């Protein structure tokens, strides 16, 4: 039976480091770091994420500044708000919550954020620094995954790592970070031939796809470490019966509540083959917010 890599516990450890960093700033007479969160429209999932971020900020002493804009906000107004936040010396980090409503260009918004305040690490300058292996604000999810692996002593040098997914937010930066730690990295995606065989080569498998239960137990090399970034909601009972064949409790929850959260990996099956697995929920999700707050502290300290 595999070990469960508890993301919540590691997120708490990361948040404690941030809290101490904030305390250290206050002891030096500096102000608390401030994170501005821009929420456009009324997407329910985004509202939950923003609320969770504010609550996490409060826990560690970071000031959270929320800017809510209507769904029909013109791009020029969003640009103007970002310009205003870029110029505000009382703001250390800026986060534009994605996805933006239709009609707004998220790349344009993300590229407008000052790289020094880009706590999501999505700006091309920060992505470029990562590519060069230089310090900068790095994307929160892969950074936090790397921190989790380091905490659990997962050796990366020379191993075969497979990253499933090639987004700028997770897949590509994760692959670069693993490469930086001397893993031999394969990036797989929707056009990869014989995905199962590619995954089976992995000593470390990172799934960031957004397809519930795509990775079956038989895709996992015995003893591999599995990091499941995917967050999916399954409501269909027939699909649930397939994905949760080795997780009867999850299937019960689906039936009782009409839906259940799961990752890209069939957790119950992975537990029987892998040496360590992150659960969903309670794995990578809480780590991402911790990574964001770490970046906010770094951004604030860079200005000193
Ligand atoms: P994207 O949709 O941007 O990227 C998905 C990637 O998966 C693409 O590269 C796509 O390939 C690939 N893909 C899609 N379907 C398949 C398939 N059937 N076989 C192989 N590859 C496939 O997603 P994100 O990277 O933004 O997010 C991925 C998942 O991680 C989502 O579930 C998201 O909710 C979750 N997430 C979780 C976070 C957390 O905090 N835990 C943070 C961020 C994301 P191609 O490029 O060829 O289209």
Coordinates of C-alpha atoms and ligand atoms in Angstrom, one line a residue:
X1 CA 0.0 0.0 0.0
X2 CA 1.4 3.4 -1.0
X3 CA 2.1 6.3 1.4
X4 CA -0.4 9.2 1.1
X5 CA 1.5 12.5 0.5
X6 CA -0.6 14.8 2.7
X7 CA -0.7 18.2 0.9
X8 CA -2.7 19.9 3.6
X9 CA -0.1 19.1 6.3
X10 CA 2.7 20.3 4.0
X11 CA 0.7 23.4 3.1
X12 CA 0.4 24.2 6.9
X13 CA 4.2 23.8 7.2
X14 CA 4.7 26.2 4.2
X15 CA 2.2 28.7 5.7
X16 CA 4.0 28.6 9.0
X17 CA 7.2 29.6 7.3
X18 CA 5.4 32.5 5.6
X19 CA 3.7 33.6 8.9
X20 CA 7.2 33.7 10.5
X21 CA 8.5 35.7 7.6
X22 CA 5.6 38.2 7.9
X23 CA 6.3 38.5 11.7
X24 CA 10.0 39.1 10.9
X25 CA 9.0 42.0 8.6
X26 CA 6.7 43.5 11.3
X27 CA 9.5 43.2 13.9
X28 CA 11.7 45.3 11.6
X29 CA 9.1 48.0 11.4
X30 CA 8.0 47.0 7.8
X31 CA 4.4 46.7 6.8
X32 CA 2.7 43.4 6.2
X33 CA 2.9 42.1 2.6
X34 CA -0.2 43.0 0.6
X35 CA -1.8 40.8 -2.1
X36 CA -4.3 42.3 -4.5
X37 CA -6.8 39.8 -6.0
X38 CA -8.8 40.8 -9.0
X39 CA -12.0 38.9 -9.6
X40 CA -13.9 39.6 -12.7
X41 CA -17.5 38.3 -13.0
X42 CA -19.3 35.8 -10.8
X43 CA -17.9 32.4 -11.6
X44 CA -18.8 30.3 -8.5
X45 CA -15.6 28.3 -8.4
X46 CA -13.5 31.5 -8.7
X47 CA -15.4 33.1 -5.9
X48 CA -14.6 30.0 -3.7
X49 CA -10.9 30.2 -4.6
X50 CA -10.8 33.9 -3.9
X51 CA -12.5 33.4 -0.5
X52 CA -10.0 30.6 0.3
X53 CA -7.1 32.9 -0.6
X54 CA -8.3 35.7 1.6
X55 CA -8.8 33.3 4.5
X56 CA -5.2 31.9 4.0
X57 CA -3.9 35.5 3.9
X58 CA -5.6 36.3 7.2
X59 CA -4.0 33.3 8.8
X60 CA -0.4 34.3 8.0
X61 CA -0.8 38.1 8.4
X62 CA -0.8 39.1 4.7
X63 CA -3.2 41.9 3.8
X64 CA -5.6 40.8 1.2
X65 CA -7.1 43.5 -1.1
X66 CA -10.0 42.3 -3.2
X67 CA -11.1 44.1 -6.4
X68 CA -14.3 42.8 -7.8
X69 CA -15.3 43.9 -11.4
X70 CA -18.5 43.1 -13.3
X71 CA -18.5 40.3 -15.9
X72 CA -19.0 42.9 -18.7
X73 CA -16.0 45.0 -17.7
X74 CA -14.2 46.2 -20.8
X75 CA -10.6 45.1 -21.2
X76 CA -9.5 48.8 -21.0
X77 CA -10.9 49.0 -17.5
X78 CA -9.2 45.8 -16.4
X79 CA -5.9 47.2 -17.9
X80 CA -6.4 50.4 -16.0
X81 CA -6.9 48.6 -12.7
X82 CA -3.8 46.5 -13.3
X83 CA -1.8 49.7 -14.1
X84 CA -3.1 51.3 -10.9
X85 CA -2.1 48.2 -8.8
X86 CA 1.4 48.1 -10.5
X87 CA 2.0 51.7 -9.5
X88 CA 0.7 51.3 -5.9
X89 CA 3.7 50.9 -3.6
X90 CA 1.3 49.4 -1.0
X91 CA 0.7 46.4 -3.2
X92 CA 3.3 43.6 -3.4
X93 CA 1.5 41.0 -5.3
X94 CA -1.2 41.0 -8.0
X95 CA -3.3 38.0 -8.9
X96 CA -6.0 38.1 -11.7
X97 CA -8.3 35.2 -11.0
X98 CA -8.7 32.9 -14.0
X99 CA -10.7 32.1 -16.0
X100 CA -11.8 35.6 -17.1
X101 CA -15.3 36.0 -18.6
X102 CA -15.7 35.6 -22.3
X103 CA -14.5 38.7 -24.2
X104 CA -11.6 39.4 -22.0
X105 CA -8.0 38.4 -23.0
X106 CA -6.4 36.7 -20.1
X107 CA -2.9 36.6 -21.7
X108 CA -3.1 40.4 -22.2
X109 CA -4.1 40.9 -18.5
X110 CA -1.4 38.5 -17.2
X111 CA 1.3 40.1 -19.4
X112 CA 0.3 43.6 -18.0
X113 CA 1.1 42.7 -14.4
X114 CA 4.5 44.0 -13.4
X115 CA 6.9 40.9 -13.2
X116 CA 8.0 42.0 -9.7
X117 CA 4.4 41.7 -8.5
X118 CA 3.5 38.6 -10.6
X119 CA 2.9 36.3 -7.7
X120 CA 1.3 33.6 -9.9
X121 CA 4.6 33.4 -11.8
X122 CA 2.8 33.5 -15.2
X123 CA 4.5 36.6 -16.7
X124 CA 6.9 35.8 -19.6
X125 CA 9.7 37.5 -17.7
X126 CA 9.3 35.1 -14.8
X127 CA 8.7 32.1 -17.1
X128 CA 11.9 33.1 -18.9
X129 CA 13.9 33.3 -15.6
X130 CA 12.7 29.8 -14.8
X131 CA 13.8 28.6 -18.2
X132 CA 17.2 30.0 -17.5
X133 CA 17.3 28.5 -13.9
X134 CA 17.5 32.0 -12.4
X135 CA 15.6 33.2 -9.3
X136 CA 12.2 34.8 -10.0
X137 CA 8.6 34.4 -9.0
X138 CA 7.8 30.9 -10.1
X139 CA 4.3 29.3 -10.8
X140 CA 2.8 28.3 -7.4
X141 CA 1.4 24.8 -8.2
X142 CA 4.6 23.2 -9.5
X143 CA 6.8 25.1 -7.0
X144 CA 4.6 23.7 -4.1
X145 CA 4.7 20.2 -5.7
X146 CA 8.5 20.4 -5.7
X147 CA 8.5 21.5 -2.1
X148 CA 6.3 18.5 -1.2
X149 CA 8.6 16.1 -3.0
X150 CA 11.6 17.6 -1.2
X151 CA 10.0 17.4 2.2
X152 CA 9.3 13.7 1.6
X153 CA 12.8 13.1 0.5
X154 CA 11.9 12.0 -3.1
X155 CA 15.2 11.7 -4.9
X156 CA 15.0 13.3 -8.4
X157 CA 18.5 13.1 -9.7
X158 CA 18.6 10.7 -12.7
X159 CA 15.1 9.4 -12.3
X160 CA 12.6 9.1 -15.2
X161 CA 9.8 11.7 -14.7
X162 CA 6.7 12.0 -16.8
X163 CA 4.6 15.1 -16.7
X164 CA 1.2 14.6 -18.2
X165 CA -0.1 18.0 -19.4
X166 CA 1.8 20.9 -21.0
X167 CA 0.0 24.0 -19.8
X168 CA 2.0 27.2 -19.0
X169 CA 0.5 27.1 -15.5
X170 CA 1.5 23.6 -14.4
X171 CA 2.9 21.1 -17.0
X172 CA 5.7 23.1 -18.6
X173 CA 7.0 24.8 -15.5
X174 CA 6.8 21.5 -13.6
X175 CA 8.9 19.8 -16.3
X176 CA 11.5 22.6 -16.1
X177 CA 11.7 22.4 -12.3
X178 CA 12.2 18.6 -12.5
X179 CA 14.8 19.0 -15.2
X180 CA 16.6 21.6 -13.0
X181 CA 16.8 18.9 -10.3
X182 CA 18.4 16.5 -12.9
X183 CA 15.4 14.3 -13.6
X184 CA 15.1 12.9 -17.1
X185 CA 11.8 14.5 -18.1
X186 CA 9.1 13.5 -20.7
X187 CA 6.2 15.8 -21.3
X188 CA 3.1 13.9 -22.5
X189 CA -0.1 15.5 -23.8
X190 CA -3.3 14.8 -25.8
X191 CA -1.4 13.8 -28.9
X192 CA 1.1 11.5 -27.2
X193 CA 1.0 8.0 -28.7
X194 CA 0.5 5.1 -26.3
X195 CA 0.2 7.3 -23.2
X196 CA -0.1 4.3 -20.9
X197 CA 3.3 3.0 -22.0
X198 CA 4.9 6.4 -21.6
X199 CA 3.5 6.7 -18.1
X200 CA 4.6 3.2 -17.1
X201 CA 8.2 4.4 -17.6
X202 CA 7.9 7.0 -14.9
X203 CA 9.6 6.8 -11.5
X204 CA 7.7 10.0 -10.9
X205 CA 4.4 10.6 -12.6
X206 CA 2.8 14.1 -12.4
X207 CA -0.7 14.3 -13.8
X208 CA -2.0 17.8 -14.7
X209 CA -4.6 17.1 -17.3
X210 CA -8.1 17.8 -16.0
X211 CA -9.6 14.4 -17.0
X212 CA -11.1 12.4 -14.1
X213 CA -9.4 9.1 -13.5
X214 CA -7.5 9.1 -16.8
X215 CA -4.5 7.4 -15.2
X216 CA -5.3 3.8 -14.3
X217 CA -3.4 1.7 -11.9
X218 CA -1.9 -0.3 -14.8
X219 CA -0.3 2.9 -16.2
X220 CA 1.8 3.2 -13.1
X221 CA 5.2 1.6 -12.6
X222 CA 5.3 -0.4 -9.4
X223 CA 6.9 1.8 -6.7
X224 CA 6.5 5.1 -8.6
X225 CA 5.7 8.4 -6.9
X226 CA 2.5 9.9 -8.2
X227 CA 1.5 13.6 -7.9
X228 CA -2.1 14.3 -9.0
X229 CA -2.6 17.9 -9.8
X230 CA -6.0 17.4 -11.5
X231 CA -9.2 18.7 -9.8
X232 CA -12.3 17.3 -11.3
X233 CA -15.9 16.9 -10.3
X234 CA -17.6 13.6 -11.3
X235 CA -21.4 13.4 -11.2
X236 CA -22.1 10.6 -13.6
X237 CA -22.7 7.3 -11.7
X238 CA -21.5 5.1 -14.5
X239 CA -18.3 7.1 -14.9
X240 CA -17.9 7.0 -11.2
X241 CA -18.4 3.2 -11.0
X242 CA -15.5 2.9 -13.5
X243 CA -13.1 5.4 -11.9
X244 CA -13.8 4.5 -8.3
X245 CA -13.9 0.7 -8.7
X246 CA -11.1 0.5 -6.1
X247 CA -12.6 3.3 -3.9
X248 CA -16.0 2.2 -2.8
X249 CA -16.4 5.1 -0.3
X250 CA -15.9 7.7 -3.1
X251 CA -18.6 6.0 -5.1
X252 CA -20.9 6.0 -2.1
X253 CA -20.3 9.8 -1.7
X254 CA -21.1 10.3 -5.4
X255 CA -24.4 8.5 -5.0
X256 CA -25.3 10.2 -1.8
X257 CA -24.3 13.8 -2.8
X258 CA -24.7 13.7 -6.5
X259 CA -21.1 14.5 -7.2
X260 CA -17.6 14.0 -5.9
X261 CA -14.1 15.6 -6.4
X262 CA -11.3 13.5 -7.8
X263 CA -8.0 13.8 -9.6
X264 CA -6.7 12.7 -12.9
X265 CA -5.4 9.5 -11.3
X266 CA -7.5 6.6 -10.1
X267 CA -6.5 7.0 -6.5
X268 CA -7.6 3.6 -5.2
X269 CA -5.8 1.8 -8.0
X270 CA -2.7 4.0 -7.6
X271 CA -2.5 3.2 -3.9
X272 CA -2.1 -0.5 -4.8
X273 CA 0.9 0.0 -7.2
X274 CA 2.7 3.2 -6.3
X275 CA 5.0 3.9 -3.4
X276 CA 3.5 7.4 -2.7
X277 CA 0.4 9.2 -4.0
X278 CA -1.1 12.7 -3.5
X279 CA -4.9 12.5 -2.8
X280 CA -7.6 14.7 -4.3
X281 CA -8.8 16.7 -2.4
X282 CA -6.1 17.3 0.2
X283 CA -3.1 17.0 -2.0
X284 CA -1.9 19.6 -4.4
X285 CA -4.9 22.0 -4.0
X286 CA -3.9 23.4 -0.5
X287 CA -0.3 23.6 -1.6
X288 CA -1.0 26.0 -4.4
X289 CA -2.4 28.7 -2.1
X290 CA 0.6 28.2 0.2
X291 CA 2.9 28.7 -2.8
X292 CA 1.0 31.9 -3.7
X293 CA 1.5 33.3 -0.2
X294 CA 5.2 32.3 -0.2
X295 CA 5.5 34.3 -3.5
X296 CA 3.8 37.3 -2.0
X297 CA 6.3 37.4 0.9
X298 CA 9.2 37.0 -1.6
X299 CA 7.7 39.9 -3.7
X300 CA 7.4 42.1 -0.6
X301 CA 10.9 41.3 0.6
X302 CA 12.4 42.0 -2.9
X303 CA 11.3 45.7 -2.5
X304 CA 13.2 46.2 0.8
Ligands
LIG1 P1 -5.0 22.8 -19.3 O1 -6.4 22.5 -19.7 O2 -4.4 24.1 -19.5 O3 -4.0 21.7 -19.8 C1 -4.4 20.3 -19.8 C2 -3.3 19.5 -20.5 O4 -3.6 18.2 -20.5 C3 -3.0 19.9 -21.9 O5 -1.6 19.9 -22.2 C4 -3.7 18.8 -22.7 O6 -3.0 18.4 -23.9 C5 -3.5 17.6 -21.8 N1 -4.6 16.6 -22.0 C6 -5.9 16.8 -22.0 N2 -6.6 15.7 -22.3 C7 -5.6 14.7 -22.3 C8 -5.7 13.3 -22.6 N3 -6.8 12.7 -22.7 N4 -4.5 12.7 -22.6 C9 -3.4 13.3 -22.4 N5 -3.2 14.6 -22.2 C10 -4.4 15.3 -22.2 O7 -5.0 22.5 -17.7 P2 -4.2 23.0 -16.5 O8 -2.7 22.6 -16.6 O9 -4.5 24.4 -16.2 O10 -4.8 22.1 -15.3 C11 -4.8 20.7 -15.3 C12 -5.6 20.2 -14.2 O11 -5.0 20.6 -13.0 C13 -7.0 20.7 -14.1 O12 -7.8 19.6 -13.6 C14 -7.0 21.8 -13.1 O13 -8.2 22.0 -12.5 C15 -5.9 21.3 -12.2 N6 -5.2 22.4 -11.5 C16 -5.1 22.2 -10.1 C17 -4.4 23.1 -9.4 C18 -4.3 22.8 -8.0 O14 -4.1 23.8 -7.2 N7 -4.3 21.6 -7.5 C19 -3.8 24.3 -10.0 C20 -4.0 24.4 -11.4 C21 -4.6 23.4 -12.1 P3 -2.9 19.4 -25.2 O15 -1.9 20.4 -24.8 O16 -2.4 18.5 -26.2 O17 -4.3 19.9 -25.4

